[in-house]
Every structure is written in C-alpha cells, then in structure tokens.
PDB file of C-alpha atoms in Angstrom:
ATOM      1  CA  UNK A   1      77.687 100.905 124.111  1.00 42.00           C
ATOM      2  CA  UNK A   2      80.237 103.602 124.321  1.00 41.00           C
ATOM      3  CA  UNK A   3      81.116 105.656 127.558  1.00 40.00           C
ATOM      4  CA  UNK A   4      82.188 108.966 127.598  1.00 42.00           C
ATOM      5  CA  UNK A   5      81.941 109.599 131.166  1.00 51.00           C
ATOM      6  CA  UNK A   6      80.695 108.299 133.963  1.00 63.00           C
ATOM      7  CA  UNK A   7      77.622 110.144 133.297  1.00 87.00           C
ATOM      8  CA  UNK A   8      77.534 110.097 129.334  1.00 87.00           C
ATOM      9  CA  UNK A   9      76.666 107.617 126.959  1.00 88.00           C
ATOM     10  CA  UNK A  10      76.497 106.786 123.291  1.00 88.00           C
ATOM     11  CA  UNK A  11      73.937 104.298 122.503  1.00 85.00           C
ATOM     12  CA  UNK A  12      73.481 102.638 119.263  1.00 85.00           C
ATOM     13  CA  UNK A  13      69.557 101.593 118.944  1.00 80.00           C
ATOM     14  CA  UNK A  14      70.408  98.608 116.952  1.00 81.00           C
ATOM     15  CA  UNK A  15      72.448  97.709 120.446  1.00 86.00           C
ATOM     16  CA  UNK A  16      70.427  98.805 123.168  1.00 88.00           C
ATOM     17  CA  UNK A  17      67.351 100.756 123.625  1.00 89.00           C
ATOM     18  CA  UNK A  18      67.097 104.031 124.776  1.00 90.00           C
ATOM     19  CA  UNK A  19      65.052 103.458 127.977  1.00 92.00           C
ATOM     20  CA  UNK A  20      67.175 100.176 128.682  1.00 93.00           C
ATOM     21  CA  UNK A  21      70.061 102.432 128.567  1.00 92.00           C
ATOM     22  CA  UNK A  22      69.083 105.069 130.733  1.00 93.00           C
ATOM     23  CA  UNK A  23      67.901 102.737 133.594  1.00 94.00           C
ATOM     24  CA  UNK A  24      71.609 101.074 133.363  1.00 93.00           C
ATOM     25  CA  UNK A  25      73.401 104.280 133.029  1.00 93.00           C
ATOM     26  CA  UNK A  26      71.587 105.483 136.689  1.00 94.00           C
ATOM     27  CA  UNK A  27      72.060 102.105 137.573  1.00 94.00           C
ATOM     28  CA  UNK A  28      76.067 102.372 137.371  1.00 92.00           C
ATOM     29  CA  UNK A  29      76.190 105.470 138.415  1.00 92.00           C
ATOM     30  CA  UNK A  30      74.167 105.189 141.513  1.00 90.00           C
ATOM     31  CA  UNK A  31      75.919 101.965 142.445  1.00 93.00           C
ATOM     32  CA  UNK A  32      72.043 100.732 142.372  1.00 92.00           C
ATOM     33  CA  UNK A  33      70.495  97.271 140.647  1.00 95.00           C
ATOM     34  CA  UNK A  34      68.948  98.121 138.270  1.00 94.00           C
ATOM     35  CA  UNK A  35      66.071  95.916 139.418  1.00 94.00           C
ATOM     36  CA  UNK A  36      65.513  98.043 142.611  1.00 93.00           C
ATOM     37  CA  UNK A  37      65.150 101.166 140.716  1.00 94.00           C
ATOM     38  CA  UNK A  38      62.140 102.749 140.175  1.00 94.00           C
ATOM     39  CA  UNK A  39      60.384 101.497 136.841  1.00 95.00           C
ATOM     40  CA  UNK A  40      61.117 104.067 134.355  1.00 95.00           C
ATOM     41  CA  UNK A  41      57.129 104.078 132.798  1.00 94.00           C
ATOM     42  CA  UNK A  42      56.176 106.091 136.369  1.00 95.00           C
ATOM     43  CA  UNK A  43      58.210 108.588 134.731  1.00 94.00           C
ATOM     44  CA  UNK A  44      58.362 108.587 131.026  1.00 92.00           C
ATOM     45  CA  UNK A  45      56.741 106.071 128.169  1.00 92.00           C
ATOM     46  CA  UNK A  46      59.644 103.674 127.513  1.00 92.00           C
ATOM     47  CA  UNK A  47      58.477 103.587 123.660  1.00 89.00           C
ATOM     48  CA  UNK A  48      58.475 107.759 123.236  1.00 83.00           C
ATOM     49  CA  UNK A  49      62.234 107.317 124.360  1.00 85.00           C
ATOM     50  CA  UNK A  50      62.920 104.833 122.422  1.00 84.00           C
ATOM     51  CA  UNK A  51      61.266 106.532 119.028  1.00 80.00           C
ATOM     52  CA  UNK A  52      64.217 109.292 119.271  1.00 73.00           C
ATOM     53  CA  UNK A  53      66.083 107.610 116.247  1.00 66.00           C
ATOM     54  CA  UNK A  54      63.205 106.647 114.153  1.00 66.00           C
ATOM     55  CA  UNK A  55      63.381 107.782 110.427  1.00 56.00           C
ATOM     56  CA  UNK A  56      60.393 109.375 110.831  1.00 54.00           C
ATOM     57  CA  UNK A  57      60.176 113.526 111.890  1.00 59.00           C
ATOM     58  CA  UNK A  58      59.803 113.647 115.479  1.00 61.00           C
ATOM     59  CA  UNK A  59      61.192 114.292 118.811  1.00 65.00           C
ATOM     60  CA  UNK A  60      65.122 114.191 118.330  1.00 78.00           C
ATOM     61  CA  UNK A  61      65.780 115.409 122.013  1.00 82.00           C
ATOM     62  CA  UNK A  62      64.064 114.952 125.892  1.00 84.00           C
ATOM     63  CA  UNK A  63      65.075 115.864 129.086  1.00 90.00           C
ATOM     64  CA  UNK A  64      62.874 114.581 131.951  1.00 92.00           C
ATOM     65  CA  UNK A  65      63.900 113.579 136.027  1.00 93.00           C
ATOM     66  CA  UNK A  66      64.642 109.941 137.008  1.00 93.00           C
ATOM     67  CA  UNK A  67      66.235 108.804 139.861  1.00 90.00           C
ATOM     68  CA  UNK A  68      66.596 112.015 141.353  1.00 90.00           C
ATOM     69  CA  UNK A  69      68.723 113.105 138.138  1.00 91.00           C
ATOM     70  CA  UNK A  70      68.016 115.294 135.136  1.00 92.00           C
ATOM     71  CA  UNK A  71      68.462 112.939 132.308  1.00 93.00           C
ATOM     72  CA  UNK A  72      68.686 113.952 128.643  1.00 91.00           C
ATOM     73  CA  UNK A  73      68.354 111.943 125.696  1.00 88.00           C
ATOM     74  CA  UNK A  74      69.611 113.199 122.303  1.00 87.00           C
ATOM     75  CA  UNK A  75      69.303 111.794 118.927  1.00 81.00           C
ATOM     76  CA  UNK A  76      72.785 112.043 117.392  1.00 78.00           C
ATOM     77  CA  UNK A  77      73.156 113.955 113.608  1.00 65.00           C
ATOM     78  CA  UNK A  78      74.438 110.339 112.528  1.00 61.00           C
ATOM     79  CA  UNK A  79      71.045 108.978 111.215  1.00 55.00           C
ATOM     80  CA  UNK A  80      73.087 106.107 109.608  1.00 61.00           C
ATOM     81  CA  UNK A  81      74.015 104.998 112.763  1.00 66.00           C
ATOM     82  CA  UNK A  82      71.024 105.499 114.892  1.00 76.00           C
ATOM     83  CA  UNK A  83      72.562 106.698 117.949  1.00 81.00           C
ATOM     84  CA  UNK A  84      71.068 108.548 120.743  1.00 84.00           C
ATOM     85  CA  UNK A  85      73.539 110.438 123.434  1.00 88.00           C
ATOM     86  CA  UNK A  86      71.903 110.506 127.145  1.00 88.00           C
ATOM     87  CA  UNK A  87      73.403 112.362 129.793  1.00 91.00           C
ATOM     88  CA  UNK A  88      73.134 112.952 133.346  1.00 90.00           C
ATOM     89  CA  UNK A  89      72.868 116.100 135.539  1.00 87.00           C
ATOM     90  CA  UNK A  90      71.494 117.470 138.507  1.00 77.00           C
ATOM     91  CA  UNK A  91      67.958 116.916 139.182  1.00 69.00           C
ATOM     92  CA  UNK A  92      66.366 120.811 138.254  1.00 54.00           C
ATOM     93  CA  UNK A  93      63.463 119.801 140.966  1.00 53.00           C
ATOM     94  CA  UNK A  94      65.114 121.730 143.536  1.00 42.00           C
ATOM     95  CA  UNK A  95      64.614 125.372 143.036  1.00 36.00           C
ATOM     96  CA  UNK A  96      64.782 128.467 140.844  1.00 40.00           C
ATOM     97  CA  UNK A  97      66.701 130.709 143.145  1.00 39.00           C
ATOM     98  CA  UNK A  98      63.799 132.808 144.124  1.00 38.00           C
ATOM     99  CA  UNK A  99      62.416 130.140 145.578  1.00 35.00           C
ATOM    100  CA  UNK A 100      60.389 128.485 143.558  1.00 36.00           C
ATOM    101  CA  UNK A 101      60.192 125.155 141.624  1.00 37.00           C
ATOM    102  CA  UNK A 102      61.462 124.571 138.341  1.00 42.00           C
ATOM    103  CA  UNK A 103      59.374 122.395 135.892  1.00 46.00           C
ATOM    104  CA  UNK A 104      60.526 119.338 135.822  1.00 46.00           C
ATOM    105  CA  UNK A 105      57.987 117.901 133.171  1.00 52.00           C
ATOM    106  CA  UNK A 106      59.567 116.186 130.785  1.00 52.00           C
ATOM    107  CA  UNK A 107      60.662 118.901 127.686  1.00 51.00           C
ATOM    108  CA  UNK A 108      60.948 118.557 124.363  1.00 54.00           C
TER     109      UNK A 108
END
C-alpha cells in the first residue's frame, strides 16, 4: 500500500482489498481500531467496492459516507496493475447552504 497523504491511498487489489483498505485508512486517520469502527456492510456492500478493478465493464468510481467522512474510491487507468485510489473528505451530510441536506447515498 502506498500513501499519498494522510488521507489518500493507492491500493493494489492483488495487496489489499478495497473495503479492507478503506476501514484502515479511517482507522489511521481517526486514531480509531479498526475493530471499534462501525462495520462497513451498514454502509456499503464490501464486494461492490471491491469489484472496482474487475476486468469486467462496471463501476470504476464511488463515493459514499463512512465514519462521518466522504470517502471515494477510484479505479486507477492502470488496469495492469489493478489499483484503486480512495480518498477522504468532509462528510457532504451536513448541508447545502440553503439549508437543506445533501444526498449522501452512495454515487456512482
């Protein structure tokens, strides 16, 4: 697994999974054990993240809240490879500026 930042990371799927790697990047970010987190499947299916690099035509990007964050997962352009870049921001839960709430269904 390659950092970035302390809320980037490049992981190669023949490393890591996808979901495993967003529950450790909030994990080290959070200061939190992983463990004590909330399990990931309340939020998204582990396996739909974990699809992003499959050779198959599909989802190659999802952005859904975890952990109070905004998390997006990308499938690189390196197929050979099989990486997927996720990245944390601000959870988008809070509001729209008028006001309202902002989806915060996971896109894709």
């Amino acid at each position: 697994m390659n950092s970035h930042s302390a809320q980037s990371v490049s992981v190669a799927v023949t490393e890591q999974r996808p979901s495993m790697a967003v529950v450790d990047l909030i994990a080290r970010v959070d200061g939190a054990d992983p463990i004590e987190l909330e399990p990931l499947y309340n939020v998204i299916d582990p396996d739909v993240l974990d699809s992003l690099c499959e050779s198959s035509p599909g989802l190659d990007r999802l952005e859904f809240t975890y952990h109070g964050r905004r998390v997006t997962v990308e499938a690189t352009d390196d197929t050979a490879t099989e990486t997927v870049e996720i990245s944390l921001g601000e959870d988008s839960a809070v509001t729209d500026g008028a006001g309202g709430m902002v989806n915060t269904e996971p896109t894709i």
